[in-house]
PDB file of C-alpha atoms in Angstrom:
ATOM      1  CA  MET A   2     -17.314  43.220  91.485  1.00 50.00           C
ATOM      2  CA  SER A   3     -14.331  42.215  93.420  1.00 51.00           C
ATOM      3  CA  GLY A   4     -14.032  38.689  94.794  1.00 60.00           C
ATOM      4  CA  GLU A   5     -16.828  37.365  92.806  1.00 72.00           C
ATOM      5  CA  ARG A   6     -15.991  35.278  90.050  1.00 77.00           C
ATOM      6  CA  ILE A   7     -15.762  36.710  86.504  1.00 82.00           C
ATOM      7  CA  LYS A   8     -17.159  34.293  83.922  1.00 84.00           C
ATOM      8  CA  ALA A   9     -15.630  33.335  80.946  1.00 84.00           C
ATOM      9  CA  GLN A  10     -17.715  34.827  78.668  1.00 85.00           C
ATOM     10  CA  GLN A  11     -17.249  38.191  80.549  1.00 87.00           C
ATOM     11  CA  LEU A  12     -13.472  37.864  80.305  1.00 89.00           C
ATOM     12  CA  ASN A  13     -13.471  37.397  76.671  1.00 89.00           C
ATOM     13  CA  ALA A  14     -15.318  39.906  76.003  1.00 89.00           C
ATOM     14  CA  PHE A  15     -12.923  42.267  78.511  1.00 90.00           C
ATOM     15  CA  VAL A  16     -10.017  40.582  76.165  1.00 89.00           C
ATOM     16  CA  ASP A  17     -11.989  41.848  73.173  1.00 88.00           C
ATOM     17  CA  GLY A  18     -12.719  45.125  74.685  1.00 87.00           C
ATOM     18  CA  GLU A  19     -16.500  44.841  74.137  1.00 88.00           C
ATOM     19  CA  LEU A  20     -17.390  45.409  77.854  1.00 88.00           C
ATOM     20  CA  GLU A  21     -19.294  48.124  78.620  1.00 87.00           C
ATOM     21  CA  LEU A  22     -17.014  51.014  79.732  1.00 90.00           C
ATOM     22  CA  SER A  23     -17.935  50.494  83.664  1.00 90.00           C
ATOM     23  CA  GLN A  24     -16.969  47.010  83.787  1.00 88.00           C
ATOM     24  CA  GLN A  25     -13.905  47.056  81.530  1.00 90.00           C
ATOM     25  CA  LEU A  26     -12.814  49.441  84.403  1.00 92.00           C
ATOM     26  CA  ALA A  27     -13.356  47.551  87.176  1.00 91.00           C
ATOM     27  CA  ILE A  28     -11.825  44.479  85.568  1.00 91.00           C
ATOM     28  CA  GLU A  29      -9.072  46.379  84.661  1.00 91.00           C
ATOM     29  CA  ALA A  30      -8.534  47.297  88.200  1.00 92.00           C
ATOM     30  CA  ARG A  31      -9.049  44.170  90.043  1.00 92.00           C
ATOM     31  CA  LEU A  32      -6.176  42.705  87.678  1.00 90.00           C
ATOM     32  CA  LEU A  33      -3.502  44.566  89.581  1.00 91.00           C
ATOM     33  CA  SER A  34      -3.952  42.349  92.408  1.00 91.00           C
ATOM     34  CA  ASP A  35      -5.801  39.297  91.518  1.00 90.00           C
ATOM     35  CA  GLU A  36      -2.660  36.988  90.189  1.00 90.00           C
ATOM     36  CA  VAL A  37      -5.202  34.308  89.083  1.00 90.00           C
ATOM     37  CA  LEU A  38      -7.190  36.432  86.863  1.00 91.00           C
ATOM     38  CA  ARG A  39      -4.318  38.003  85.239  1.00 92.00           C
ATOM     39  CA  ALA A  40      -2.996  34.703  84.543  1.00 93.00           C
ATOM     40  CA  GLU A  41      -6.616  34.089  82.773  1.00 92.00           C
ATOM     41  CA  VAL A  42      -6.453  36.980  81.204  1.00 92.00           C
ATOM     42  CA  ASP A  43      -2.669  36.609  79.824  1.00 93.00           C
ATOM     43  CA  ALA A  44      -3.859  33.353  78.610  1.00 93.00           C
ATOM     44  CA  LEU A  45      -6.532  34.436  76.811  1.00 92.00           C
ATOM     45  CA  ARG A  46      -4.705  37.276  75.078  1.00 92.00           C
ATOM     46  CA  GLY A  47      -1.913  34.604  74.295  1.00 93.00           C
ATOM     47  CA  LEU A  48      -4.864  32.324  72.666  1.00 91.00           C
ATOM     48  CA  ARG A  49      -5.966  35.390  70.362  1.00 89.00           C
ATOM     49  CA  ASP A  50      -2.258  36.347  69.405  1.00 89.00           C
ATOM     50  CA  ALA A  51      -1.590  32.972  68.866  1.00 90.00           C
ATOM     51  CA  VAL A  52      -4.827  32.614  66.579  1.00 87.00           C
ATOM     52  CA  ARG A  53      -3.851  35.943  64.830  1.00 85.00           C
ATOM     53  CA  GLU A  54      -0.268  35.028  64.144  1.00 85.00           C
ATOM     54  CA  ARG A  55      -1.209  31.090  62.936  1.00 84.00           C
ATOM     55  CA  ALA A  56      -4.359  31.012  61.531  1.00 80.00           C
ATOM     56  CA  GLU A  57      -4.882  30.498  58.142  1.00 77.00           C
ATOM     57  CA  TYR A  58      -6.046  33.585  56.309  1.00 76.00           C
ATOM     58  CA  HIS A  59      -6.982  33.841  52.434  1.00 76.00           C
ATOM     59  CA  ALA A  60      -7.934  37.083  51.567  1.00 76.00           C
ATOM     60  CA  ALA A  61     -11.400  38.080  49.537  1.00 77.00           C
ATOM     61  CA  PRO A  62     -10.036  38.217  45.775  1.00 82.00           C
ATOM     62  CA  ASP A  63     -10.216  41.703  44.557  1.00 84.00           C
ATOM     63  CA  ALA A  64     -13.681  40.986  41.996  1.00 85.00           C
ATOM     64  CA  LEU A  65     -15.461  40.444  45.022  1.00 85.00           C
ATOM     65  CA  ARG A  66     -14.493  43.166  47.373  1.00 81.00           C
ATOM     66  CA  VAL A  67     -14.985  45.230  44.211  1.00 84.00           C
ATOM     67  CA  ARG A  68     -18.784  43.797  43.886  1.00 83.00           C
ATOM     68  CA  LEU A  69     -19.424  43.963  47.481  1.00 81.00           C
ATOM     69  CA  SER A  70     -18.460  48.089  47.208  1.00 81.00           C
ATOM     70  CA  LEU A  71     -20.696  48.348  44.421  1.00 80.00           C
ATOM     71  CA  PRO A  72     -23.948  50.150  45.172  1.00 74.00           C
ATOM     72  CA  ALA A  73     -26.608  47.498  46.417  1.00 68.00           C
ATOM     73  CA  ALA A  74     -28.752  48.077  43.478  1.00 62.00           C
ATOM     74  CA  ALA A  75     -25.868  47.533  41.220  1.00 64.00           C
ATOM     75  CA  ALA A  76     -24.552  44.754  42.441  1.00 56.00           C
ATOM     76  CA  ALA A  77     -28.439  43.289  42.722  1.00 61.00           C
ATOM     77  CA  SER A  78     -28.797  43.985  39.089  1.00 63.00           C
ATOM     78  CA  SER A  79     -25.342  42.915  38.169  1.00 60.00           C
ATOM     79  CA  SER A  80     -25.965  39.070  39.813  1.00 59.00           C
ATOM     80  CA  VAL A  81     -29.237  39.255  38.609  1.00 59.00           C
ATOM     81  CA  ALA A  82     -28.264  39.787  35.257  1.00 59.00           C
ATOM     82  CA  SER A  83     -25.309  37.045  35.520  1.00 63.00           C
ATOM     83  CA  ARG A  84     -27.621  34.950  37.100  1.00 62.00           C
ATOM     84  CA  ALA A  85     -29.934  35.575  33.373  1.00 62.00           C
ATOM     85  CA  GLU A  86     -27.362  34.882  31.275  1.00 64.00           C
ATOM     86  CA  TRP A  87     -27.285  31.596  32.988  1.00 64.00           C
ATOM     87  CA  ARG A  88     -31.099  30.852  33.178  1.00 62.00           C
ATOM     88  CA  GLY A  89     -31.065  32.473  29.202  1.00 63.00           C
ATOM     89  CA  TRP A  90     -28.985  29.111  28.772  1.00 64.00           C
ATOM     90  CA  PHE A  91     -31.083  26.611  30.961  1.00 66.00           C
ATOM     91  CA  ALA A  92     -34.256  28.258  29.278  1.00 67.00           C
ATOM     92  CA  TRP A  93     -33.404  26.114  26.324  1.00 70.00           C
ATOM     93  CA  ARG A  94     -33.178  22.659  27.942  1.00 73.00           C
ATOM     94  CA  PRO A  95     -36.888  22.284  27.994  1.00 72.00           C
ATOM     95  CA  LEU A  96     -36.677  22.811  24.380  1.00 78.00           C
ATOM     96  CA  VAL A  97     -34.399  20.383  23.457  1.00 81.00           C
ATOM     97  CA  PRO A  98     -36.913  17.646  23.153  1.00 81.00           C
ATOM     98  CA  ALA A  99     -38.553  19.657  20.416  1.00 84.00           C
ATOM     99  CA  PHE A 100     -35.712  20.571  18.736  1.00 85.00           C
ATOM    100  CA  VAL A 101     -35.087  16.856  18.210  1.00 89.00           C
ATOM    101  CA  ILE A 102     -38.783  16.064  17.109  1.00 90.00           C
ATOM    102  CA  ALA A 103     -38.129  18.937  14.836  1.00 90.00           C
ATOM    103  CA  GLY A 104     -35.213  17.549  13.252  1.00 89.00           C
ATOM    104  CA  LEU A 105     -36.613  14.182  13.142  1.00 90.00           C
ATOM    105  CA  ALA A 106     -39.895  15.296  11.445  1.00 90.00           C
ATOM    106  CA  ALA A 107     -37.663  17.608   8.822  1.00 88.00           C
ATOM    107  CA  TRP A 108     -35.425  14.209   8.250  1.00 86.00           C
ATOM    108  CA  GLY A 109     -38.782  12.270   7.428  1.00 84.00           C
ATOM    109  CA  LEU A 110     -39.905  15.414   5.367  1.00 82.00           C
ATOM    110  CA  SER A 111     -36.749  15.057   3.262  1.00 78.00           C
ATOM    111  CA  LEU A 112     -36.787  11.669   2.911  1.00 76.00           C
ATOM    112  CA  ALA A 113     -40.620  11.335   2.014  1.00 72.00           C
ATOM    113  CA  LEU A 114     -40.043  14.191  -0.632  1.00 67.00           C
ATOM    114  CA  ASN A 115     -36.949  12.857  -1.642  1.00 61.00           C
ATOM    115  CA  ALA A 116     -38.472   9.387  -2.554  1.00 59.00           C
ATOM    116  CA  ASP A 117     -41.335  11.663  -4.467  1.00 54.00           C
ATOM    117  CA  LEU A 118     -39.300  14.134  -5.918  1.00 51.00           C
ATOM    118  CA  SER A 119     -37.068  10.913  -7.264  1.00 59.00           C
ATOM    119  CA  GLN A 120     -39.321   9.346  -8.888  1.00 66.00           C
ATOM    120  CA  PRO A 121     -39.999  11.745 -11.584  1.00 66.00           C
ATOM    121  CA  GLY A 122     -36.446  12.359 -11.761  1.00 72.00           C
ATOM    122  CA  ARG A 123     -35.756   8.509 -12.276  1.00 76.00           C
ATOM    123  CA  ASP A 124     -38.645   7.839 -14.665  1.00 80.00           C
ATOM    124  CA  GLU A 125     -36.873  11.058 -16.693  1.00 81.00           C
ATOM    125  CA  ALA A 126     -33.617   9.459 -16.713  1.00 82.00           C
ATOM    126  CA  LEU A 127     -35.440   6.004 -17.447  1.00 83.00           C
ATOM    127  CA  MET A 128     -37.177   7.618 -20.728  1.00 85.00           C
ATOM    128  CA  ARG A 129     -33.899   8.926 -21.578  1.00 86.00           C
ATOM    129  CA  GLU A 130     -32.238   4.661 -21.592  1.00 86.00           C
ATOM    130  CA  VAL A 131     -35.509   3.752 -23.227  1.00 85.00           C
ATOM    131  CA  ILE A 132     -35.529   5.898 -25.858  1.00 87.00           C
ATOM    132  CA  ALA A 133     -31.835   5.779 -26.721  1.00 86.00           C
ATOM    133  CA  SER A 134     -32.031   1.613 -26.392  1.00 85.00           C
ATOM    134  CA  HIS A 135     -35.068   1.964 -28.874  1.00 85.00           C
ATOM    135  CA  GLY A 136     -33.085   4.025 -31.180  1.00 83.00           C
ATOM    136  CA  ARG A 137     -30.258   1.459 -31.401  1.00 82.00           C
ATOM    137  CA  SER A 138     -31.923  -1.207 -31.746  1.00 81.00           C
ATOM    138  CA  THR A 139     -34.229   0.428 -35.064  1.00 80.00           C
ATOM    139  CA  VAL A 140     -31.054   2.188 -36.250  1.00 79.00           C
ATOM    140  CA  GLY A 141     -28.768  -0.894 -36.032  1.00 74.00           C
ATOM    141  CA  GLN A 142     -31.360  -3.153 -37.293  1.00 67.00           C
ATOM    142  CA  LEU A 143     -30.717  -5.842 -34.443  1.00 72.00           C
ATOM    143  CA  LEU A 144     -34.709  -5.687 -33.522  1.00 76.00           C
ATOM    144  CA  VAL A 145     -34.871  -9.014 -31.923  1.00 79.00           C
ATOM    145  CA  ASP A 146     -32.603 -11.813 -30.995  1.00 78.00           C
ATOM    146  CA  VAL A 147     -35.327 -14.373 -31.020  1.00 76.00           C
ATOM    147  CA  ALA A 148     -37.738 -13.700 -34.224  1.00 77.00           C
ATOM    148  CA  SER A 149     -40.984 -15.752 -33.547  1.00 76.00           C
ATOM    149  CA  SER A 150     -44.321 -14.545 -33.250  1.00 75.00           C
ATOM    150  CA  ASP A 151     -45.002 -17.589 -30.768  1.00 77.00           C
ATOM    151  CA  GLN A 152     -44.557 -16.287 -27.375  1.00 74.00           C
ATOM    152  CA  HIS A 153     -44.015 -19.723 -26.038  1.00 78.00           C
ATOM    153  CA  ALA A 154     -40.770 -20.098 -27.912  1.00 78.00           C
ATOM    154  CA  VAL A 155     -39.561 -16.553 -26.868  1.00 82.00           C
ATOM    155  CA  LYS A 156     -40.252 -16.666 -23.414  1.00 84.00           C
ATOM    156  CA  PRO A 157     -38.103 -19.680 -22.475  1.00 83.00           C
ATOM    157  CA  TRP A 158     -35.366 -18.186 -24.474  1.00 84.00           C
ATOM    158  CA  LEU A 159     -35.567 -15.213 -22.913  1.00 83.00           C
ATOM    159  CA  SER A 160     -35.943 -16.757 -18.898  1.00 84.00           C
ATOM    160  CA  SER A 161     -32.845 -18.720 -20.076  1.00 84.00           C
ATOM    161  CA  ARG A 162     -30.821 -15.441 -20.019  1.00 85.00           C
ATOM    162  CA  LEU A 163     -32.087 -13.270 -17.379  1.00 86.00           C
ATOM    163  CA  ASP A 164     -32.483 -13.963 -13.655  1.00 86.00           C
ATOM    164  CA  TYR A 165     -36.629 -13.765 -14.159  1.00 86.00           C
ATOM    165  CA  PRO A 166     -38.927 -15.023 -16.509  1.00 85.00           C
ATOM    166  CA  PRO A 167     -40.388 -12.052 -18.444  1.00 86.00           C
ATOM    167  CA  PRO A 168     -44.738 -12.072 -19.098  1.00 86.00           C
ATOM    168  CA  VAL A 169     -44.607 -12.482 -22.807  1.00 84.00           C
ATOM    169  CA  ALA A 170     -47.836 -11.417 -24.624  1.00 83.00           C
ATOM    170  CA  ASP A 171     -49.033 -11.674 -27.735  1.00 83.00           C
ATOM    171  CA  ALA A 172     -49.754  -8.548 -29.715  1.00 81.00           C
ATOM    172  CA  PRO A 173     -52.608  -7.123 -27.630  1.00 82.00           C
ATOM    173  CA  VAL A 174     -54.026  -5.179 -30.408  1.00 84.00           C
ATOM    174  CA  PRO A 175     -55.994  -5.823 -33.739  1.00 86.00           C
ATOM    175  CA  GLY A 176     -53.666  -5.419 -36.403  1.00 84.00           C
ATOM    176  CA  ALA A 177     -50.511  -5.476 -34.390  1.00 86.00           C
ATOM    177  CA  SER A 178     -47.879  -8.168 -34.716  1.00 86.00           C
ATOM    178  CA  PHE A 179     -45.303  -9.610 -31.858  1.00 87.00           C
ATOM    179  CA  LEU A 180     -41.830  -9.866 -33.646  1.00 85.00           C
ATOM    180  CA  GLY A 181     -40.031 -11.531 -31.047  1.00 85.00           C
ATOM    181  CA  GLY A 182     -37.647 -10.141 -28.023  1.00 86.00           C
ATOM    182  CA  ARG A 183     -34.133  -9.619 -27.117  1.00 87.00           C
ATOM    183  CA  VAL A 184     -32.112  -9.300 -23.991  1.00 87.00           C
ATOM    184  CA  ASP A 185     -31.475  -5.572 -23.748  1.00 87.00           C
ATOM    185  CA  TYR A 186     -29.731  -3.378 -20.590  1.00 87.00           C
ATOM    186  CA  LEU A 187     -31.917  -0.736 -18.917  1.00 84.00           C
ATOM    187  CA  ASP A 188     -31.974   0.716 -15.510  1.00 82.00           C
ATOM    188  CA  GLY A 189     -28.674  -0.643 -14.713  1.00 84.00           C
ATOM    189  CA  ARG A 190     -29.835  -4.325 -15.643  1.00 86.00           C
ATOM    190  CA  PRO A 191     -30.514  -6.806 -18.413  1.00 88.00           C
ATOM    191  CA  VAL A 192     -33.927  -7.157 -19.125  1.00 89.00           C
ATOM    192  CA  ALA A 193     -36.617  -8.743 -21.752  1.00 89.00           C
ATOM    193  CA  ALA A 194     -37.081  -6.553 -24.730  1.00 90.00           C
ATOM    194  CA  LEU A 195     -40.481  -7.332 -26.929  1.00 90.00           C
ATOM    195  CA  VAL A 196     -41.018  -6.127 -30.349  1.00 89.00           C
ATOM    196  CA  TYR A 197     -44.060  -5.249 -32.011  1.00 90.00           C
ATOM    197  CA  ARG A 198     -45.017  -4.165 -34.896  1.00 88.00           C
ATOM    198  CA  GLN A 199     -48.143  -1.864 -35.212  1.00 87.00           C
ATOM    199  CA  ARG A 200     -48.689  -0.588 -39.024  1.00 85.00           C
ATOM    200  CA  GLN A 201     -45.199   0.251 -39.964  1.00 86.00           C
ATOM    201  CA  HIS A 202     -44.036   1.456 -36.516  1.00 87.00           C
ATOM    202  CA  LEU A 203     -41.992  -0.557 -34.201  1.00 87.00           C
ATOM    203  CA  ILE A 204     -42.657  -0.436 -30.550  1.00 89.00           C
ATOM    204  CA  ASP A 205     -40.335  -1.974 -27.877  1.00 90.00           C
ATOM    205  CA  ALA A 206     -42.017  -3.157 -24.660  1.00 91.00           C
ATOM    206  CA  TYR A 207     -39.179  -3.441 -21.926  1.00 92.00           C
ATOM    207  CA  VAL A 208     -40.115  -5.562 -18.985  1.00 90.00           C
ATOM    208  CA  TRP A 209     -37.976  -6.339 -15.655  1.00 89.00           C
ATOM    209  CA  PRO A 210     -38.721  -6.967 -11.728  1.00 88.00           C
ATOM    210  CA  THR A 211     -39.657  -3.806  -9.610  1.00 85.00           C
ATOM    211  CA  PRO A 212     -40.244  -3.862  -5.676  1.00 83.00           C
ATOM    212  CA  GLN A 213     -42.308  -1.116  -7.579  1.00 81.00           C
ATOM    213  CA  ARG A 214     -46.427  -0.850  -6.476  1.00 83.00           C
ATOM    214  CA  ASP A 215     -48.316  -1.519  -9.178  1.00 84.00           C
ATOM    215  CA  ALA A 216     -49.084   2.197 -10.985  1.00 85.00           C
ATOM    216  CA  ALA A 217     -51.528   2.949 -13.840  1.00 85.00           C
ATOM    217  CA  VAL A 218     -50.666   3.855 -17.423  1.00 86.00           C
ATOM    218  CA  GLN A 219     -48.841   7.014 -17.942  1.00 85.00           C
ATOM    219  CA  ALA A 220     -47.681   8.272 -21.026  1.00 85.00           C
ATOM    220  CA  LEU A 221     -44.458  10.837 -21.897  1.00 84.00           C
ATOM    221  CA  ALA A 222     -43.051  12.172 -24.779  1.00 83.00           C
ATOM    222  CA  GLN A 223     -39.463  13.109 -25.544  1.00 83.00           C
ATOM    223  CA  ARG A 224     -37.704  14.035 -28.932  1.00 81.00           C
ATOM    224  CA  GLY A 225     -40.639  12.466 -31.281  1.00 84.00           C
ATOM    225  CA  PHE A 226     -40.802   9.135 -29.466  1.00 87.00           C
ATOM    226  CA  ASN A 227     -43.728   8.157 -27.513  1.00 89.00           C
ATOM    227  CA  VAL A 228     -43.610   6.376 -23.959  1.00 90.00           C
ATOM    228  CA  ALA A 229     -45.956   4.634 -21.906  1.00 90.00           C
ATOM    229  CA  HIS A 230     -45.032   2.930 -18.786  1.00 89.00           C
ATOM    230  CA  TRP A 231     -46.650   1.279 -15.823  1.00 88.00           C
ATOM    231  CA  ALA A 232     -45.955  -1.503 -12.962  1.00 88.00           C
ATOM    232  CA  HIS A 233     -48.102  -4.553 -12.216  1.00 86.00           C
ATOM    233  CA  GLY A 234     -47.786  -8.160 -10.498  1.00 84.00           C
ATOM    234  CA  GLY A 235     -44.152  -6.899  -9.504  1.00 86.00           C
ATOM    235  CA  MET A 236     -43.069  -5.984 -13.116  1.00 87.00           C
ATOM    236  CA  ARG A 237     -42.278  -2.655 -14.602  1.00 88.00           C
ATOM    237  CA  PHE A 238     -43.334  -2.162 -17.893  1.00 91.00           C
ATOM    238  CA  TRP A 239     -41.887   0.560 -20.539  1.00 91.00           C
ATOM    239  CA  LEU A 240     -43.240   0.858 -24.228  1.00 91.00           C
ATOM    240  CA  VAL A 241     -41.378   3.106 -26.680  1.00 91.00           C
ATOM    241  CA  SER A 242     -42.832   4.011 -30.113  1.00 90.00           C
ATOM    242  CA  ASP A 243     -42.396   6.309 -32.868  1.00 88.00           C
ATOM    243  CA  ILE A 244     -46.190   5.771 -32.824  1.00 88.00           C
ATOM    244  CA  ASN A 245     -48.346   8.424 -31.932  1.00 87.00           C
ATOM    245  CA  ARG A 246     -49.172   9.286 -28.341  1.00 87.00           C
ATOM    246  CA  ASP A 247     -52.954   7.777 -28.331  1.00 88.00           C
ATOM    247  CA  GLU A 248     -51.995   4.560 -30.769  1.00 88.00           C
ATOM    248  CA  LEU A 249     -49.375   3.958 -28.002  1.00 88.00           C
ATOM    249  CA  VAL A 250     -51.554   4.502 -24.821  1.00 89.00           C
ATOM    250  CA  ALA A 251     -54.356   2.082 -26.389  1.00 89.00           C
ATOM    251  CA  PHE A 252     -51.727  -0.080 -27.414  1.00 88.00           C
ATOM    252  CA  ALA A 253     -50.234   0.338 -23.574  1.00 88.00           C
ATOM    253  CA  GLN A 254     -53.524  -0.101 -21.621  1.00 88.00           C
ATOM    254  CA  ALA A 255     -54.301  -3.225 -23.780  1.00 87.00           C
ATOM    255  CA  LEU A 256     -51.585  -5.129 -22.871  1.00 84.00           C
ATOM    256  CA  ALA A 257     -51.530  -4.202 -19.248  1.00 85.00           C
ATOM    257  CA  LYS A 258     -55.127  -5.730 -19.539  1.00 84.00           C
ATOM    258  CA  ALA A 259     -53.904  -8.183 -20.991  1.00 80.00           C
ATOM    259  CA  GLU A 260     -51.319  -8.629 -18.282  1.00 75.00           C
ATOM    260  CA  VAL A 261     -53.921  -8.423 -15.539  1.00 71.00           C
ATOM    261  CA  GLN A 262     -55.965 -11.414 -16.945  1.00 68.00           C
ATOM    262  CA  ARG A 263     -52.868 -13.873 -17.775  1.00 65.00           C
TER     263      ARG A 263
ATOM    264  CA  MET B  14     -19.189  26.193  61.426  1.00 60.00           C
ATOM    265  CA  ILE B  15     -20.758  29.449  63.189  1.00 71.00           C
ATOM    266  CA  PHE B  16     -18.002  29.111  65.536  1.00 80.00           C
ATOM    267  CA  ARG B  17     -15.283  28.816  62.964  1.00 82.00           C
ATOM    268  CA  GLU B  18     -17.357  32.184  61.271  1.00 84.00           C
ATOM    269  CA  VAL B  19     -17.658  34.036  64.272  1.00 86.00           C
ATOM    270  CA  LEU B  20     -13.675  33.257  65.066  1.00 85.00           C
ATOM    271  CA  VAL B  21     -11.967  34.898  61.504  1.00 85.00           C
ATOM    272  CA  LEU B  22     -14.567  37.499  62.025  1.00 86.00           C
ATOM    273  CA  ARG B  23     -13.601  38.346  65.583  1.00 86.00           C
ATOM    274  CA  GLU B  24      -9.869  37.517  65.305  1.00 85.00           C
ATOM    275  CA  LEU B  25      -8.863  37.828  61.483  1.00 83.00           C
ATOM    276  CA  GLU B  26     -11.428  40.456  60.562  1.00 82.00           C
ATOM    277  CA  ASP B  27     -10.877  42.353  63.680  1.00 85.00           C
ATOM    278  CA  LEU B  28     -14.533  43.373  63.672  1.00 88.00           C
ATOM    279  CA  SER B  29     -16.527  44.046  67.052  1.00 89.00           C
ATOM    280  CA  TYR B  30     -19.279  41.935  68.540  1.00 89.00           C
ATOM    281  CA  LYS B  31     -22.073  44.442  67.075  1.00 88.00           C
ATOM    282  CA  GLU B  32     -20.865  43.904  63.276  1.00 89.00           C
ATOM    283  CA  ILE B  33     -20.526  40.225  63.809  1.00 89.00           C
ATOM    284  CA  ALA B  34     -23.622  39.625  65.396  1.00 88.00           C
ATOM    285  CA  ARG B  35     -25.131  41.421  61.992  1.00 88.00           C
ATOM    286  CA  ILE B  36     -23.633  39.860  59.396  1.00 87.00           C
ATOM    287  CA  VAL B  37     -23.844  36.120  61.040  1.00 86.00           C
ATOM    288  CA  ASP B  38     -27.428  36.889  61.952  1.00 85.00           C
ATOM    289  CA  VAL B  39     -27.513  35.796  65.563  1.00 84.00           C
ATOM    290  CA  PRO B  40     -28.430  37.642  68.721  1.00 83.00           C
ATOM    291  CA  LEU B  41     -25.326  39.892  70.453  1.00 79.00           C
ATOM    292  CA  ARG B  42     -25.498  37.342  73.688  1.00 72.00           C
ATOM    293  CA  MET B  43     -24.395  34.511  71.355  1.00 56.00           C
ATOM    294  CA  THR B  44     -22.261  36.207  69.430  1.00 55.00           C
ATOM    295  CA  GLN B  45     -20.286  36.855  72.838  1.00 54.00           C
ATOM    296  CA  GLY B  46     -20.526  33.251  73.828  1.00 49.00           C
ATOM    297  CA  GLY B  47     -18.881  31.956  70.268  1.00 43.00           C
ATOM    298  CA  ALA B  48     -15.881  34.230  70.561  1.00 42.00           C
ATOM    299  CA  GLN B  49     -14.556  32.389  73.472  1.00 38.00           C
TER     300      GLN B  49
END
């Protein structure tokens, strides 16, 4: 080996003590006489020492050390477990649109149900108002503001006091008579009240505009009063009387029919 | 980057060429070159 040039790679390995023993010993022997080689080796050692002294060195965190010192299987399972935990989060992500759709569906359904449910609730409240109004007018003897059996006299009078022209019809059944009209207050607004008499019974017919669609005659009863209501042509009709149910419904249907034919 | 890794393992962690080769997953001959 003496005399021949030693490769840099080999010299590095020598400095690192990584050569095979025979080569290591040979180079050591040569160092004693070869000054150039000794200078090279010193330079490499100096470089190594400089790196060891000055290079930045960050110790691994203890947690990593602990995890690495665990048996391989345990480490793997813990890392799988932690990954599974994350996947658990991310596994929900595809369901987010489903949750959104379900939420919207629930909201829509609740709106639809509320609309359906609130209508009977509102009708119930309205029925109480109608009966109370009818009761007040009969007790107070203020049946009509304008007493006339002439619908053409009553209608302009009501129209001038309301923000809509109420349909005013003569008594639609034989034996009944039209007494006149008054302005009353129902459903949070002034409404036209038309008063009819059938035998000795008074029938109040309340009429006011509504965005509601046409609806057939429905009969209700409360506290001895019978109530019939329907909607036609953007108008709501509520009839209330102490007359019996069948007669009131017949009256209501006749009036509704007269309205349709107008 | 592999040179940096080899240097750190060699000079700072004081690992042998053989250990470095295993960790970095390169043939041993290359490690010796990389440690220059």
